[in-house]
CSV table of C-alpha atoms in Angstrom, one decimal:
chain,number,residue,atom,x,y,z
A,133,MET,CA,196.0,141.2,51.1
A,134,SER,CA,193.2,139.5,53.0
A,135,PRO,CA,190.9,137.2,51.0
A,136,PRO,CA,187.4,138.6,50.3
A,137,LEU,CA,184.5,138.1,52.7
A,138,THR,CA,182.8,134.9,51.7
A,139,ILE,CA,179.7,133.1,52.9
A,140,ALA,CA,181.9,130.4,54.5
A,141,ARG,CA,183.7,132.9,56.6
A,142,THR,CA,180.3,133.9,58.1
A,143,LEU,CA,179.5,130.3,59.0
A,144,ASP,CA,182.6,129.6,61.1
A,145,ASP,CA,180.8,129.7,64.4
A,146,ASP,CA,178.3,127.1,63.3
A,147,LYS,CA,180.6,124.6,61.4
A,148,ILE,CA,180.8,121.1,62.7
A,149,ASP,CA,184.1,120.0,64.2
A,150,ILE,CA,185.8,117.5,61.9
A,151,GLU,CA,186.7,115.1,64.8
A,152,THR,CA,183.0,115.0,65.6
A,153,LEU,CA,182.2,114.2,62.0
A,154,LYS,CA,184.8,111.4,61.9
A,155,LYS,CA,183.0,109.5,64.7
A,156,GLU,CA,179.9,109.0,62.4
A,157,TYR,CA,181.3,109.5,58.9
A,158,GLY,CA,184.9,108.3,59.4
A,159,SER,CA,184.7,105.8,56.5
A,160,VAL,CA,183.5,108.2,53.9
A,161,ILE,CA,185.8,111.0,55.1
A,162,GLY,CA,188.7,108.5,54.8
A,163,LEU,CA,187.7,107.6,51.2
A,164,VAL,CA,187.7,111.2,50.2
A,165,GLU,CA,191.2,111.6,51.7
A,166,GLU,CA,192.3,108.6,49.6
A,167,LEU,CA,190.9,110.3,46.5
A,168,ILE,CA,192.5,113.7,46.8
A,169,GLY,CA,195.2,113.3,49.5
A,170,VAL,CA,193.6,115.6,52.1
A,171,VAL,CA,190.5,115.9,54.3
A,172,PRO,CA,188.7,118.9,52.6
A,173,ASN,CA,188.1,122.0,54.7
A,174,ALA,CA,184.5,121.9,53.2
A,175,HIS,CA,183.3,119.1,55.4
A,176,PRO,CA,182.6,121.1,58.6
A,177,TYR,CA,180.6,123.7,56.6
A,178,MET,CA,178.7,121.2,54.5
A,179,ALA,CA,177.6,119.3,57.7
A,180,ILE,CA,175.8,122.4,59.0
A,181,TRP,CA,172.8,121.0,57.0
A,182,GLU,CA,173.4,117.4,57.8
A,183,THR,CA,171.0,116.2,55.1
A,184,GLY,CA,173.1,117.9,52.4
A,185,TYR,CA,176.3,116.5,53.9
A,186,ARG,CA,174.8,113.0,53.6
A,187,ASN,CA,173.7,113.8,50.0
A,188,TYR,CA,177.3,114.8,49.1
A,189,ASN,CA,178.6,111.5,50.5
A,190,LEU,CA,176.0,109.6,48.5
A,191,LEU,CA,176.3,111.3,45.1
A,192,VAL,CA,180.1,111.5,44.8
A,193,PRO,CA,180.8,107.8,45.1
A,194,ALA,CA,177.8,106.8,43.0
A,195,LEU,CA,178.5,109.1,40.0
A,196,PHE,CA,182.3,108.5,40.2
A,197,ASN,CA,181.6,104.8,40.4
A,198,LEU,CA,183.7,104.5,43.6
A,199,PRO,CA,185.4,102.4,44.7
A,200,GLY,CA,185.0,100.3,41.6
A,201,VAL,CA,186.8,102.8,39.3
A,202,LEU,CA,189.9,102.7,41.5
A,203,PHE,CA,190.3,99.0,40.9
A,204,SER,CA,189.9,99.3,37.2
A,205,TRP,CA,192.8,98.6,34.8
A,206,GLY,CA,193.6,100.8,31.9
A,207,ARG,CA,192.9,104.5,31.3
A,208,LEU,CA,189.3,105.0,32.4
A,209,LYS,CA,190.0,106.3,35.9
A,210,SER,CA,192.5,108.9,34.6
A,211,LEU,CA,190.0,110.0,32.0
A,212,VAL,CA,187.3,110.4,34.6
A,213,GLY,CA,189.7,112.6,36.5
A,214,LEU,CA,190.4,114.7,33.4
A,215,SER,CA,186.7,115.2,32.7
A,216,ALA,CA,186.1,116.3,36.3
A,217,TYR,CA,189.0,118.8,36.1
A,218,ALA,CA,187.9,120.2,32.8
A,219,ALA,CA,184.4,120.7,34.0
A,220,SER,CA,185.7,122.4,37.2
A,221,ARG,CA,187.9,124.8,35.2
A,222,ALA,CA,185.1,125.6,32.8
A,223,SER,CA,182.9,126.3,35.8
A,224,GLN,CA,185.7,128.5,37.2
A,225,CYS,CA,185.6,126.9,40.7
A,226,MET,CA,189.2,127.2,41.8
A,227,TYR,CA,188.6,125.1,44.9
A,228,CYS,CA,187.4,122.1,42.9
A,229,SER,CA,190.0,122.7,40.2
A,230,ALA,CA,192.7,122.1,42.7
A,231,HIS,CA,191.1,118.9,44.1
A,232,THR,CA,190.3,117.4,40.7
A,233,CYS,CA,193.8,118.1,39.5
A,234,THR,CA,195.0,116.0,42.5
A,235,PHE,CA,192.4,113.4,41.8
A,236,ALA,CA,193.5,113.1,38.2
A,237,LEU,CA,197.2,112.9,39.1
A,238,LYS,CA,196.5,110.2,41.7
A,239,ARG,CA,194.5,108.2,39.1
A,240,GLY,CA,197.6,108.3,36.8
A,241,ALA,CA,197.0,111.4,34.6
A,242,LYS,CA,200.2,113.2,33.6
A,243,ALA,CA,200.7,116.9,34.6
A,244,ASP,CA,201.5,117.9,31.1
A,245,VAL,CA,198.2,116.3,29.9
A,246,ILE,CA,196.2,118.1,32.6
A,247,VAL,CA,197.6,121.6,31.7
A,248,GLY,CA,197.4,120.9,27.9
A,249,LYS,CA,201.1,121.2,27.1
A,250,GLU,CA,201.5,121.2,23.4
A,251,GLY,CA,201.6,117.7,22.0
A,252,ALA,CA,201.1,116.1,25.5
A,253,ARG,CA,197.4,115.0,25.0
A,254,ASN,CA,196.4,112.2,22.8
A,255,GLU,CA,193.1,112.2,20.8
A,256,THR,CA,191.1,110.6,23.5
A,257,GLU,CA,192.4,113.0,26.2
A,258,GLU,CA,191.5,115.9,24.0
A,259,ALA,CA,188.0,114.5,23.5
A,260,VAL,CA,187.5,114.0,27.2
A,261,MET,CA,188.6,117.6,28.0
A,262,LYS,CA,186.2,118.9,25.3
A,263,VAL,CA,183.3,117.0,26.8
A,264,GLY,CA,184.1,118.1,30.4
A,265,GLU,CA,184.4,121.7,29.3
A,266,GLY,CA,181.2,121.6,27.3
A,267,MET,CA,179.3,120.2,30.3
A,268,GLY,CA,180.8,122.7,32.8
A,269,SER,CA,180.4,125.9,30.8
A,270,ILE,CA,177.4,128.2,31.5
A,271,PRO,CA,175.5,128.0,29.2
A,272,ALA,CA,176.5,124.5,28.2
A,273,THR,CA,178.5,124.2,25.0
A,274,LEU,CA,178.5,120.4,24.6
A,275,THR,CA,177.7,119.2,21.1
A,276,LYS,CA,176.7,116.0,19.5
A,277,GLU,CA,180.0,116.1,17.6
A,278,ASP,CA,181.9,116.3,20.9
A,279,LEU,CA,180.2,113.1,22.2
A,280,GLU,CA,180.5,111.2,18.9
A,281,ASN,CA,184.2,112.0,18.8
A,282,LEU,CA,184.7,110.7,22.3
A,283,ARG,CA,182.6,107.7,21.6
A,284,LYS,CA,184.8,106.9,18.6
A,285,CYS,CA,188.0,107.3,20.7
A,286,LEU,CA,186.6,104.9,23.3
A,287,ASN,CA,185.8,102.3,20.6
A,288,GLY,CA,182.1,102.6,21.2
A,289,LYS,CA,182.3,101.7,24.9
A,290,GLU,CA,179.1,103.3,26.2
A,291,GLU,CA,179.8,102.5,29.8
A,292,ASP,CA,183.1,104.3,29.7
A,293,LEU,CA,181.5,107.3,28.0
A,294,ARG,CA,178.8,107.5,30.7
A,295,TRP,CA,181.3,107.4,33.6
A,296,ILE,CA,183.4,110.1,32.0
A,297,ALA,CA,180.3,112.3,31.6
A,298,TYR,CA,179.0,111.5,35.1
A,299,GLY,CA,182.3,112.6,36.6
A,300,ALA,CA,181.8,116.0,35.0
A,301,ALA,CA,178.1,116.0,36.1
A,302,VAL,CA,178.7,115.3,39.8
A,303,MET,CA,181.3,118.0,39.9
A,304,GLY,CA,178.5,120.3,39.1
A,305,TYR,CA,177.3,119.6,42.6
A,306,MET,CA,180.7,120.3,44.1
A,307,ASN,CA,181.6,123.2,41.8
A,308,LYS,CA,178.4,125.1,42.8
A,309,SER,CA,178.6,124.5,46.5
A,310,MET,CA,182.3,125.3,46.9
A,311,ASP,CA,182.3,128.3,44.6
A,312,VAL,CA,179.2,129.9,46.2
A,313,LEU,CA,180.3,129.3,49.8
A,314,GLY,CA,183.9,130.3,49.1
A,315,ILE,CA,185.6,127.6,51.2
A,316,GLN,CA,189.2,128.1,52.1
A,317,LEU,CA,191.6,125.7,50.3
A,318,GLU,CA,193.8,123.3,52.3
A,319,ARG,CA,197.4,124.3,52.4
A,320,GLU,CA,198.4,120.8,51.2
A,321,SER,CA,196.1,121.0,48.2
A,322,VAL,CA,197.6,124.3,47.1
A,323,GLN,CA,201.1,122.9,47.5
A,324,MET,CA,200.4,119.8,45.5
A,325,VAL,CA,199.0,121.6,42.5
A,326,GLU,CA,200.3,125.2,42.3
A,327,GLY,CA,203.4,124.3,40.5
A,328,ILE,CA,201.3,122.5,37.9
A,329,ILE,CA,198.3,124.7,37.2
A,330,ARG,CA,199.1,128.2,38.4
A,331,GLY,CA,200.5,129.0,35.0
A,332,THR,CA,197.2,128.1,33.3
A,333,GLY,CA,195.3,131.0,35.0
A,334,TRP,CA,194.5,129.1,38.2
A,335,ASP,CA,194.8,130.9,41.5
A,336,GLU,CA,193.2,130.5,44.9
A,337,GLY,CA,191.0,133.6,44.6
A,338,LYS,CA,188.2,133.6,47.1
A,339,HIS,CA,189.5,130.3,48.4
A,340,ALA,CA,192.9,131.7,49.5
A,341,ILE,CA,194.5,130.6,52.7
A,342,GLU,CA,194.4,133.3,55.5
A,343,GLY,CA,197.4,134.0,57.7
A,344,THR,CA,201.0,134.8,57.3
A,345,GLU,CA,203.3,133.1,54.9
A,346,ASP,CA,204.8,131.0,57.7
A,347,GLU,CA,201.3,129.9,58.6
A,348,LYS,CA,200.5,129.0,55.0
A,349,GLY,CA,203.5,126.7,54.8
A,350,ALA,CA,207.1,127.2,53.9
A,351,VAL,CA,208.0,127.2,50.3
A,352,GLY,CA,209.7,123.9,49.4
A,353,SER,CA,207.8,121.7,51.8
A,354,LYS,CA,205.5,120.6,49.0
A,355,PRO,CA,203.7,117.1,49.2
A,356,GLU,CA,203.5,115.1,46.0
A,357,PRO,CA,200.3,113.4,45.0
A,358,THR,CA,201.0,109.6,44.9
A,359,VAL,CA,199.5,107.5,42.1
A,360,ASP,CA,197.2,104.7,43.2
A,361,GLY,CA,199.0,101.6,44.3
A,362,LEU,CA,198.6,98.4,46.3
A,363,TRP,CA,198.4,100.2,49.6
A,364,THR,CA,195.7,102.5,48.2
A,365,PHE,CA,193.6,99.4,47.4
A,366,PHE,CA,194.1,97.9,50.9
A,367,ARG,CA,193.1,101.2,52.6
A,368,VAL,CA,190.0,101.4,50.4
A,369,ILE,CA,189.0,97.8,51.1
A,370,ARG,CA,189.3,98.5,54.8
A,371,LEU,CA,187.0,101.5,54.6
A,372,GLY,CA,184.6,100.0,52.1
A,373,PRO,CA,182.2,97.9,54.3
A,374,GLU,CA,181.3,100.8,56.7
A,375,ALA,CA,180.9,103.2,53.7
A,376,MET,CA,178.6,100.8,52.0
A,377,ARG,CA,176.5,100.4,55.1
A,378,LEU,CA,176.0,104.2,55.3
A,379,GLU,CA,175.2,104.4,51.6
A,380,LYS,CA,172.5,101.7,52.0
A,381,GLN,CA,171.1,103.5,55.0
A,382,TRP,CA,170.9,106.8,53.1
A,383,ILE,CA,169.4,105.3,50.0
A,384,GLY,CA,166.7,103.6,52.0
A,385,ASP,CA,164.0,102.0,49.8
A,386,ALA,CA,164.7,104.1,46.7
A,387,PRO,CA,164.4,101.7,43.7
A,388,GLY,CA,167.2,101.3,41.1
A,389,ASP,CA,164.7,100.8,38.2
A,390,ASN,CA,164.1,104.1,36.3
A,391,ALA,CA,160.3,103.9,36.1
A,392,LYS,CA,160.0,102.6,39.6
A,393,ALA,CA,162.2,105.4,41.0
A,394,LYS,CA,160.0,108.0,39.4
A,395,THR,CA,156.9,106.4,40.8
A,396,TRP,CA,158.5,106.2,44.2
A,397,LEU,CA,159.4,109.9,44.1
A,398,GLU,CA,155.9,110.8,43.1
A,399,LYS,CA,154.6,108.9,46.1
A,400,GLU,CA,157.3,110.2,48.5
A,401,VAL,CA,157.3,113.9,47.7
A,402,GLY,CA,154.8,114.4,44.8
A,403,PHE,CA,157.3,115.1,42.1
A,404,SER,CA,160.1,113.5,40.0
A,405,PHE,CA,162.5,114.8,37.4
A,406,GLU,CA,162.4,113.5,33.9
A,407,ILE,CA,166.2,113.0,33.9
A,408,LEU,CA,165.6,109.8,36.0
A,409,ASP,CA,164.4,108.1,32.7
A,410,SER,CA,168.0,108.3,31.3
A,411,LEU,CA,170.2,107.5,34.3
A,412,GLY,CA,172.0,104.3,35.0
A,413,PRO,CA,173.2,102.0,36.4
A,414,ALA,CA,170.9,101.2,39.4
A,415,ARG,CA,173.2,102.7,42.0
A,416,VAL,CA,173.1,106.1,40.3
A,417,VAL,CA,169.3,106.0,39.9
A,418,GLN,CA,168.9,105.1,43.6
A,419,SER,CA,171.3,107.8,44.8
A,420,VAL,CA,169.9,110.6,42.7
A,421,ALA,CA,166.3,109.7,43.6
A,422,ALA,CA,167.2,109.6,47.3
A,423,VAL,CA,168.8,113.0,47.2
A,424,ILE,CA,165.9,114.5,45.3
A,425,ARG,CA,163.6,113.0,47.9
A,426,ASP,CA,165.6,114.5,50.7
A,427,ASN,CA,165.6,118.0,49.1
A,428,LEU,CA,161.9,118.0,48.5
A,429,ASP,CA,160.8,116.4,51.7
A,430,PRO,CA,158.8,119.1,53.7
A,431,LYS,CA,160.0,117.4,56.9
A,432,GLN,CA,163.7,118.0,56.0
A,433,THR,CA,163.7,121.5,54.7
A,434,ASN,CA,164.4,124.7,56.6
A,435,ILE,CA,163.8,127.1,53.8
A,436,GLY,CA,160.5,125.7,52.5
A,437,GLN,CA,159.3,124.2,49.3
A,438,GLU,CA,158.3,127.5,47.8
A,439,ALA,CA,161.8,128.9,48.0
A,440,LYS,CA,163.1,125.8,46.4
A,441,CYS,CA,160.6,125.9,43.6
A,442,LEU,CA,161.2,129.6,42.8
A,443,SER,CA,165.0,129.3,43.1
A,444,ALA,CA,164.8,126.4,40.6
A,445,LEU,CA,163.1,128.7,38.2
A,446,VAL,CA,165.8,131.3,38.6
A,447,PHE,CA,168.6,128.9,38.2
A,448,ALA,CA,167.2,127.1,35.1
A,449,ARG,CA,166.5,130.4,33.4
A,450,CYS,CA,170.0,131.8,34.2
A,451,VAL,CA,171.8,128.7,32.8
A,452,ALA,CA,169.5,128.7,29.7
A,453,ASN,CA,168.2,125.1,30.2
A,454,THR,CA,164.7,125.2,28.8
A,455,ARG,CA,164.0,121.6,29.8
A,456,LEU,CA,165.0,122.3,33.4
A,457,GLU,CA,163.0,125.5,33.4
A,458,ALA,CA,159.9,123.5,32.3
A,459,GLU,CA,160.5,121.1,35.1
A,460,ALA,CA,160.9,124.0,37.6
A,461,ARG,CA,157.5,125.3,36.4
A,462,ARG,CA,155.9,122.0,36.9
A,463,LEU,CA,157.6,121.6,40.3
A,464,THR,CA,156.2,125.0,41.4
A,465,GLN,CA,152.7,124.1,40.2
A,466,VAL,CA,152.8,120.8,42.2
A,467,LEU,CA,154.6,121.8,45.4
A,468,ALA,CA,153.8,125.5,45.6
A,469,PRO,CA,150.3,125.7,44.1
A,470,ASP,CA,149.6,129.1,45.7
A,471,VAL,CA,152.2,130.7,43.6
A,472,GLY,CA,150.4,132.2,40.6
A,473,ASP,CA,151.5,132.6,37.0
A,474,GLU,CA,152.0,136.3,37.5
A,475,THR,CA,154.5,135.6,40.3
A,476,ILE,CA,156.3,133.0,38.2
A,477,GLU,CA,156.7,135.4,35.3
A,478,ALA,CA,158.0,138.1,37.7
A,479,VAL,CA,160.6,135.6,39.1
A,480,LEU,CA,161.7,134.7,35.5
A,481,GLY,CA,162.0,138.4,34.7
A,482,PHE,CA,164.1,138.8,37.8
A,483,ALA,CA,166.3,135.9,36.6
A,484,ASP,CA,166.7,137.6,33.2
A,485,ASP,CA,168.0,140.8,34.8
A,486,ARG,CA,171.5,139.5,35.5
A,487,MET,CA,172.8,142.9,36.6
A,488,GLY,CA,170.2,143.1,39.3
A,489,GLY,CA,169.1,146.7,38.7
A,490,MET,CA,166.0,146.7,36.6
A,491,SER,CA,163.6,144.1,38.1
A,492,PHE,CA,162.0,143.6,41.5
A,493,LEU,CA,160.4,140.6,43.1
A,494,PRO,CA,156.7,140.8,44.1
A,495,SER,CA,156.0,141.9,47.7
A,496,SER,CA,154.2,138.6,48.2
A,497,ILE,CA,157.6,136.9,48.3
A,498,GLY,CA,159.0,137.0,51.8
A,499,SER,CA,162.4,138.5,52.7
A,500,LYS,CA,164.0,135.1,53.2
A,501,THR,CA,162.8,133.7,49.9
A,502,SER,CA,163.8,136.9,48.2
A,503,THR,CA,167.3,136.6,49.6
A,504,ILE,CA,167.5,133.0,48.4
A,505,LEU,CA,166.5,134.1,44.9
A,506,ASP,CA,169.2,136.8,45.0
A,507,VAL,CA,171.7,134.0,45.8
A,508,ALA,CA,170.3,131.8,43.1
A,509,ARG,CA,170.7,134.5,40.4
A,510,ALA,CA,174.2,135.4,41.5
A,511,SER,CA,175.2,131.7,41.9
A,512,SER,CA,174.2,130.8,38.4
A,513,MET,CA,177.1,132.6,36.9
A,514,ALA,CA,180.5,131.0,36.4
A,515,PRO,CA,182.1,131.8,38.7
A,516,ALA,CA,179.5,132.8,41.2
A,517,VAL,CA,179.6,136.5,42.1
A,518,ILE,CA,178.6,137.0,45.7
A,519,PRO,CA,179.7,140.6,46.7
A,520,GLU,CA,180.3,141.6,50.3
A,521,ASP,CA,176.9,143.4,50.6
A,522,MET,CA,175.1,140.2,49.5
A,523,VAL,CA,177.1,138.2,52.0
A,524,ASN,CA,176.0,140.6,54.8
A,525,THR,CA,172.4,140.4,53.6
A,526,ILE,CA,172.5,136.6,53.7
A,527,THR,CA,173.9,136.7,57.2
A,528,ASP,CA,171.2,139.1,58.3
A,529,LYS,CA,168.2,137.3,56.6
A,530,LEU,CA,169.1,133.6,56.8
A,531,GLU,CA,170.2,131.2,59.5
A,532,SER,CA,173.4,129.2,58.8
A,533,VAL,CA,171.5,126.0,58.2
A,534,GLU,CA,169.1,127.8,55.8
A,535,THR,CA,172.1,129.3,53.9
A,536,VAL,CA,173.8,125.9,53.5
A,537,GLU,CA,170.6,124.2,52.5
A,538,ALA,CA,169.8,126.8,49.8
A,539,VAL,CA,173.4,126.4,48.4
A,540,PHE,CA,173.1,122.6,48.4
A,541,TRP,CA,169.7,122.8,46.5
A,542,LEU,CA,171.3,125.0,43.8
A,543,SER,CA,174.2,122.5,43.7
A,544,LEU,CA,171.8,119.7,43.1
A,545,LEU,CA,170.1,121.7,40.3
A,546,GLN,CA,173.5,122.2,38.6
A,547,MET,CA,174.2,118.5,38.7
A,548,LEU,CA,170.8,117.7,37.3
A,549,HIS,CA,171.4,120.4,34.6
A,550,ARG,CA,174.7,118.8,33.6
A,551,LEU,CA,173.1,115.3,33.5
A,552,ASP,CA,170.3,116.7,31.3
A,553,VAL,CA,172.9,118.3,29.0
A,554,PHE,CA,174.8,115.1,28.5
A,555,HIS,CA,171.7,112.8,28.0
A,556,SER,CA,169.8,115.3,25.8
A,557,VAL,CA,172.8,115.8,23.5
A,558,ASP,CA,173.6,112.1,23.5
A,559,ASP,CA,170.0,111.2,22.6
A,560,GLU,CA,170.5,113.3,19.4
A,561,LYS,CA,172.5,110.4,18.0
A,562,ASN,CA,169.3,108.6,17.5
A,563,ASP,CA,167.4,111.4,15.8
């Protein structure tokens, strides 16, 4: 049986050749290969909107604390891997579930722990999985008790708690983009994990490899993910300087101080998100601020600020995040002031109609923006449900670069949503 038609399969003619990408982004591509054992098939599709591709290569290292976490001793890096895997499974992104399984294995997590074999997990690992699942679920199910339990298991190490949560948060960016686009998995990734997680309900689904069984790879020729060792560190050290140069270039003059970052964003694009008050350390603040700037910069968008404002309203309402919805309202008032309250309420009503049969968008909203709002509503589910007729509409109404930008924007919103969930629940400890 052939895999279903996905957005990614309609983008094949416009994807960027991986060898071309390696000429400019070779260091960061190499680091990703060290993390999960393969060069992801996603890169050529993500690079269709180059701004979004840079954003991905900025956010993942910053929120995973790379390469620092690779050099850490003890259990933290395997716990970060477990959190990322748990969030990906809760989000039902099978592409990212495969990659985060490999990531966790390479950081030292045991296969029995990943799949939850009876008696395999210790108290800390159970607590980490609970936090990852709570952050990755739609709507979020994370509780104060979940965080306090993990905090206790970590002996009150706040920095470790934050990195574990941030691993789940940044996977929100990846879960959304990979799930919505429906990227085909790499043969090696499937081979590395299928014997471990297929029995847990995982399958390739929309990410299935096309072709004959021979083309997919002979059974028995399965690569094994290798745990980090001395040679891993040498390879990372070799790639590090160039990757750091690119990161510095992409961050630009974004400040690392929370208050200054918000002021900087207000000056750059006229808006900042409240979550910036809670983020840390400085590298995370800088990276998130820079990515928000890139997404709201009128000079870098192909879909326009109004489409981003309205799709933010749809996404926030669908994931039941009232704080993010309030931010999206404010964003619309600031960056799309011509959008009236009546239109905002109609868009929210459209978001509430999950089945898509009872509500209609105002005629004042153009066909491209309407298509993006359709995608936002369908993408907010876990997993995203993008039927073939919607894929065809997207292909008809949007250019490839517009499609990828819209998906990246929704991915950023999901990451901000997860960060907000973590910090808002964590702040309850002081109430």
